């Protein structure tokens, strides 16, 4: 644990990043700017090996995220969920990160609206807010209604201004950044059908995809 120093404000954006794309990167950057975060770590999620095909391997996903954020402060990569050979839940990641941080450092879990709506299925989801605040990114394909299971939580924990989030956690705020209607699913479909994904992923990621023949129909 860090003993002293200015408290840090750290964002975590988990995802499969299969592949990482401009929706993730613009979202992370805009949230960092709007909320004033010192750092946003992209956290590639573990996925059981048998579920890899026809998508890319954990190593490829990690390498693409590394390529995407190189020299792109305040974005960085946190590979801890891939360094274990079993599923790593977000609540475990938060606990392990918290153990490394100073008491006053703040952690913000960043999720797109679609991911947020699935929160009640996450492992020990009711403990997440013990370790962090949650920032929900608007997504253009989002349904406007929150699922029933989240309504009480939203009523009790949401604040309208993300800049008012104080302390170690416990609250939820929405961040209305410029929407980008791009998804990894769409990118994989484009590649499988031989279409270009130029400008949907960073050029370095595109070069990696091409060099390794990822997401092609024959894979
Ligand atoms: P897939 O299409 O394979 O489901 P995805 O594009 O949704 O992938 P993920 O890696 O699953 O990407 O997403 C990681 C996080 O980024 C999630 O919280 C998701 O909601 C968010 N996200 C993904 N795309 C966008 C986007 N275009 N705008 C805002 N948030 C996004």
CSV table of C-alpha atoms and ligand atoms in Angstrom, one decimal:
chain,number,residue,atom,x,y,z
A,1,UNK,CA,0.0,0.0,0.0
A,2,UNK,CA,1.2,3.5,-0.8
A,3,UNK,CA,2.0,5.4,2.3
A,4,UNK,CA,1.7,9.1,1.3
A,5,UNK,CA,1.2,11.3,-1.7
A,6,UNK,CA,-1.6,13.0,-3.5
A,7,UNK,CA,-4.7,10.7,-3.7
A,8,UNK,CA,-5.1,9.3,-7.2
A,9,UNK,CA,-8.3,8.9,-9.2
A,10,UNK,CA,-8.1,5.6,-11.1
A,11,UNK,CA,-10.7,4.4,-13.7
A,12,UNK,CA,-11.0,0.7,-14.6
A,13,UNK,CA,-12.6,-0.3,-17.9
A,14,UNK,CA,-13.0,-4.1,-18.2
A,15,UNK,CA,-13.9,-5.9,-21.4
A,16,UNK,CA,-13.1,-8.7,-23.7
A,17,UNK,CA,-11.6,-6.2,-26.1
A,18,UNK,CA,-12.0,-8.7,-29.0
A,19,UNK,CA,-10.7,-6.4,-30.5
A,20,UNK,CA,-10.3,-3.1,-28.7
A,21,UNK,CA,-11.9,-0.3,-30.7
A,22,UNK,CA,-12.5,3.4,-30.8
A,23,UNK,CA,-15.7,3.1,-28.7
A,24,UNK,CA,-13.6,1.8,-25.8
A,25,UNK,CA,-10.8,4.3,-26.4
A,26,UNK,CA,-12.9,7.4,-26.9
A,27,UNK,CA,-15.1,6.4,-24.0
A,28,UNK,CA,-12.1,5.9,-21.7
A,29,UNK,CA,-10.5,9.2,-22.7
A,30,UNK,CA,-13.7,11.2,-22.5
A,31,UNK,CA,-14.6,9.7,-19.1
A,32,UNK,CA,-11.0,10.6,-17.9
A,33,UNK,CA,-11.4,14.1,-19.1
A,34,UNK,CA,-15.0,14.7,-17.9
A,35,UNK,CA,-14.5,13.2,-14.5
A,36,UNK,CA,-10.9,14.2,-14.0
A,37,UNK,CA,-9.2,10.8,-13.7
A,38,UNK,CA,-5.5,10.5,-13.4
A,39,UNK,CA,-5.4,7.1,-15.1
A,40,UNK,CA,-7.8,4.7,-16.9
A,41,UNK,CA,-6.7,1.1,-17.0
A,42,UNK,CA,-8.2,-1.1,-19.6
A,43,UNK,CA,-8.6,-4.6,-18.0
A,44,UNK,CA,-8.9,-7.4,-20.5
A,45,UNK,CA,-11.1,-10.1,-19.1
A,46,UNK,CA,-10.2,-13.8,-18.8
A,47,UNK,CA,-12.3,-16.0,-21.0
A,48,UNK,CA,-12.1,-19.8,-20.9
A,49,UNK,CA,-9.9,-21.1,-23.8
A,50,UNK,CA,-12.6,-23.2,-25.3
A,51,UNK,CA,-14.6,-20.1,-25.9
A,52,UNK,CA,-11.8,-18.4,-27.8
A,53,UNK,CA,-12.6,-19.7,-31.3
A,54,UNK,CA,-13.5,-18.1,-33.7
A,55,UNK,CA,-12.4,-15.0,-31.8
A,56,UNK,CA,-8.8,-14.2,-30.7
A,57,UNK,CA,-6.7,-15.6,-28.0
A,58,UNK,CA,-6.1,-13.9,-24.6
A,59,UNK,CA,-2.5,-13.1,-25.7
A,60,UNK,CA,-3.8,-11.4,-29.0
A,61,UNK,CA,-6.4,-9.4,-27.1
A,62,UNK,CA,-3.9,-8.2,-24.6
A,63,UNK,CA,-1.3,-7.3,-27.3
A,64,UNK,CA,-3.9,-5.3,-29.2
A,65,UNK,CA,-4.9,-3.4,-26.1
A,66,UNK,CA,-1.2,-2.7,-25.4
A,67,UNK,CA,-0.8,-1.4,-29.0
A,68,UNK,CA,-3.9,0.7,-28.7
A,69,UNK,CA,-2.8,2.6,-25.5
A,70,UNK,CA,0.9,2.9,-26.0
A,71,UNK,CA,1.9,6.6,-25.6
A,72,UNK,CA,-1.7,7.4,-24.9
A,73,UNK,CA,-1.7,8.7,-21.3
A,74,UNK,CA,-3.9,8.6,-19.2
A,75,UNK,CA,-4.8,5.2,-20.7
A,76,UNK,CA,-2.9,2.1,-19.7
A,77,UNK,CA,-3.4,-1.7,-19.5
A,78,UNK,CA,-3.9,-3.8,-16.4
A,79,UNK,CA,-3.3,-7.5,-17.3
A,80,UNK,CA,-4.0,-9.0,-13.9
A,81,UNK,CA,-7.2,-10.9,-15.0
A,82,UNK,CA,-5.2,-12.7,-17.7
A,83,UNK,CA,-2.3,-13.5,-15.4
A,84,UNK,CA,-4.5,-16.1,-13.6
A,85,UNK,CA,-5.5,-19.3,-15.3
A,86,UNK,CA,-9.1,-19.1,-14.1
A,87,UNK,CA,-12.0,-16.7,-14.3
A,88,UNK,CA,-11.3,-13.5,-12.4
A,89,UNK,CA,-14.3,-11.6,-11.3
A,90,UNK,CA,-14.5,-7.8,-11.2
A,91,UNK,CA,-14.9,-7.9,-7.4
A,92,UNK,CA,-11.7,-9.8,-7.1
A,93,UNK,CA,-9.9,-7.3,-9.3
A,94,UNK,CA,-11.2,-4.4,-7.2
A,95,UNK,CA,-10.1,-6.1,-4.0
A,96,UNK,CA,-6.6,-6.8,-5.4
A,97,UNK,CA,-6.3,-3.3,-6.8
A,98,UNK,CA,-7.5,-1.8,-3.5
A,99,UNK,CA,-4.8,-3.7,-1.7
A,100,UNK,CA,-2.1,-1.9,-3.8
A,101,UNK,CA,-3.5,1.6,-3.4
A,102,UNK,CA,-3.4,4.3,-0.7
A,103,UNK,CA,-6.4,4.7,1.6
A,104,UNK,CA,-7.5,8.0,-0.1
A,105,UNK,CA,-7.1,6.8,-3.7
A,106,UNK,CA,-10.4,6.6,-5.5
A,107,UNK,CA,-11.4,3.8,-7.9
A,108,UNK,CA,-14.0,4.3,-10.6
A,109,UNK,CA,-15.4,1.2,-12.4
A,110,UNK,CA,-16.4,2.3,-15.9
A,111,UNK,CA,-19.0,0.3,-17.7
A,112,UNK,CA,-21.0,0.8,-20.8
A,113,UNK,CA,-24.8,0.9,-20.4
A,114,UNK,CA,-25.2,-2.6,-21.8
A,115,UNK,CA,-22.6,-4.0,-19.3
A,116,UNK,CA,-24.3,-2.0,-16.5
A,117,UNK,CA,-27.7,-3.6,-17.2
A,118,UNK,CA,-26.1,-7.0,-16.8
A,119,UNK,CA,-24.6,-6.2,-13.4
A,120,UNK,CA,-27.0,-8.3,-11.3
A,121,UNK,CA,-25.5,-11.4,-13.0
A,122,UNK,CA,-22.0,-10.5,-11.9
A,123,UNK,CA,-20.3,-12.5,-9.1
A,124,UNK,CA,-20.9,-10.8,-5.7
A,125,UNK,CA,-22.2,-7.8,-7.5
A,126,UNK,CA,-23.7,-6.3,-4.4
A,127,UNK,CA,-20.2,-5.8,-3.0
A,128,UNK,CA,-18.8,-3.8,-6.0
A,129,UNK,CA,-19.8,-0.5,-4.6
A,130,UNK,CA,-17.9,-1.2,-1.4
A,131,UNK,CA,-14.7,-0.8,-3.4
A,132,UNK,CA,-15.4,1.8,-6.0
A,133,UNK,CA,-17.8,4.3,-7.6
A,134,UNK,CA,-19.4,3.2,-10.9
A,135,UNK,CA,-19.4,5.4,-13.9
A,136,UNK,CA,-21.9,4.4,-16.6
A,137,UNK,CA,-21.1,5.3,-20.2
A,138,UNK,CA,-23.9,6.1,-22.5
A,139,UNK,CA,-24.1,3.8,-25.6
A,140,UNK,CA,-26.1,4.6,-28.6
A,141,UNK,CA,-27.7,1.2,-28.8
A,142,UNK,CA,-28.8,1.4,-25.1
A,143,UNK,CA,-32.3,0.7,-24.0
A,144,UNK,CA,-33.5,3.7,-22.0
A,145,UNK,CA,-35.0,1.6,-19.2
A,146,UNK,CA,-32.8,0.1,-16.5
A,147,UNK,CA,-33.7,-3.5,-15.6
A,148,UNK,CA,-36.0,-4.0,-12.7
A,149,UNK,CA,-33.2,-5.5,-10.5
A,150,UNK,CA,-31.2,-2.3,-10.8
A,151,UNK,CA,-34.0,0.2,-10.1
A,152,UNK,CA,-33.7,0.3,-6.3
A,153,UNK,CA,-29.9,0.5,-6.5
A,154,UNK,CA,-30.1,3.4,-8.9
A,155,UNK,CA,-32.7,5.2,-6.8
A,156,UNK,CA,-30.5,4.8,-3.7
A,157,UNK,CA,-27.0,5.3,-5.2
A,158,UNK,CA,-27.1,7.4,-8.3
A,159,UNK,CA,-26.0,11.0,-8.4
A,160,UNK,CA,-26.5,13.4,-11.3
A,161,UNK,CA,-23.1,15.0,-11.4
A,162,UNK,CA,-20.1,12.6,-11.6
A,163,UNK,CA,-17.9,15.4,-10.3
A,164,UNK,CA,-19.6,15.1,-6.9
A,165,UNK,CA,-18.5,11.5,-6.3
A,166,UNK,CA,-16.5,11.6,-3.1
A,167,UNK,CA,-14.8,9.1,-0.8
A,168,UNK,CA,-13.9,5.5,-1.5
A,169,UNK,CA,-17.0,4.4,-3.3
A,170,UNK,CA,-20.7,3.6,-3.1
A,171,UNK,CA,-22.3,5.8,-5.8
A,172,UNK,CA,-23.2,5.6,-9.4
A,173,UNK,CA,-23.1,8.4,-12.0
A,174,UNK,CA,-23.7,8.6,-15.8
A,175,UNK,CA,-21.3,10.1,-18.2
A,176,UNK,CA,-22.7,11.5,-21.4
A,177,UNK,CA,-19.8,11.3,-23.8
A,178,UNK,CA,-20.1,11.6,-27.6
A,179,UNK,CA,-21.7,8.3,-28.6
A,180,UNK,CA,-20.0,6.0,-31.1
A,181,UNK,CA,-22.1,3.2,-32.5
A,182,UNK,CA,-19.3,0.7,-32.8
A,183,UNK,CA,-18.9,-2.7,-31.3
A,184,UNK,CA,-16.4,-5.5,-31.4
A,185,UNK,CA,-19.1,-7.8,-32.8
A,186,UNK,CA,-19.6,-5.5,-35.7
A,187,UNK,CA,-15.8,-5.3,-36.3
A,188,UNK,CA,-15.5,-9.1,-36.3
A,189,UNK,CA,-18.3,-9.4,-38.7
A,190,UNK,CA,-16.7,-6.8,-41.1
A,191,UNK,CA,-13.4,-8.7,-41.0
A,192,UNK,CA,-15.0,-12.0,-41.5
A,193,UNK,CA,-16.8,-10.7,-44.6
A,194,UNK,CA,-13.6,-9.1,-46.0
A,195,UNK,CA,-14.7,-5.5,-45.2
A,196,UNK,CA,-12.4,-2.7,-44.0
A,197,UNK,CA,-12.3,-1.7,-40.3
A,198,UNK,CA,-10.0,1.2,-40.9
A,199,UNK,CA,-10.7,4.1,-38.5
A,200,UNK,CA,-12.8,1.7,-36.2
A,201,UNK,CA,-9.6,0.5,-34.6
A,202,UNK,CA,-6.2,2.2,-34.2
A,203,UNK,CA,-3.9,1.7,-37.1
A,204,UNK,CA,-1.5,-0.3,-34.9
A,205,UNK,CA,-4.3,-2.7,-34.0
A,206,UNK,CA,-5.4,-3.0,-37.6
A,207,UNK,CA,-1.8,-3.9,-38.6
A,208,UNK,CA,-1.7,-6.5,-35.9
A,209,UNK,CA,-5.0,-8.0,-37.0
A,210,UNK,CA,-3.8,-8.2,-40.6
A,211,UNK,CA,-0.4,-9.5,-39.7
A,212,UNK,CA,-1.9,-12.4,-37.7
A,213,UNK,CA,-5.0,-13.0,-39.9
A,214,UNK,CA,-7.3,-12.5,-37.0
A,215,UNK,CA,-11.1,-12.7,-37.4
A,216,UNK,CA,-10.9,-14.0,-40.9
A,217,UNK,CA,-13.7,-16.3,-42.0
A,218,UNK,CA,-11.3,-19.2,-42.4
A,219,UNK,CA,-10.0,-18.9,-38.8
B,1,LIG,P1,-18.8,-7.3,-28.2
B,1,LIG,O1,-19.5,-6.7,-29.4
B,1,LIG,O2,-17.9,-8.4,-28.5
B,1,LIG,O3,-19.8,-7.7,-27.1
B,1,LIG,P2,-18.0,-4.7,-27.2
B,1,LIG,O4,-17.8,-3.9,-28.3
B,1,LIG,O5,-19.3,-4.5,-26.4
B,1,LIG,O6,-17.8,-6.2,-27.5
B,1,LIG,P3,-16.5,-5.2,-24.7
B,1,LIG,O7,-15.1,-5.5,-24.7
B,1,LIG,O8,-17.5,-6.2,-24.4
B,1,LIG,O9,-16.8,-4.6,-26.2
B,1,LIG,O10,-16.8,-3.9,-23.9
B,1,LIG,C1,-16.1,-3.5,-22.8
B,1,LIG,C2,-16.8,-2.3,-22.2
B,1,LIG,O11,-16.8,-1.2,-23.1
B,1,LIG,C3,-18.2,-2.5,-21.8
B,1,LIG,O12,-18.5,-1.9,-20.6
B,1,LIG,C4,-19.0,-1.9,-23.0
B,1,LIG,O13,-20.3,-1.5,-22.6
B,1,LIG,C5,-18.1,-0.7,-23.3
B,1,LIG,N1,-18.3,-0.3,-24.7
B,1,LIG,C6,-18.0,-1.1,-25.8
B,1,LIG,N2,-18.3,-0.4,-27.0
B,1,LIG,C7,-18.6,0.9,-26.6
B,1,LIG,C8,-19.0,2.1,-27.3
B,1,LIG,N3,-19.1,2.1,-28.6
B,1,LIG,N4,-19.4,3.1,-26.6
B,1,LIG,C9,-19.3,3.1,-25.2
B,1,LIG,N5,-19.0,2.0,-24.5
B,1,LIG,C10,-18.6,0.9,-25.1
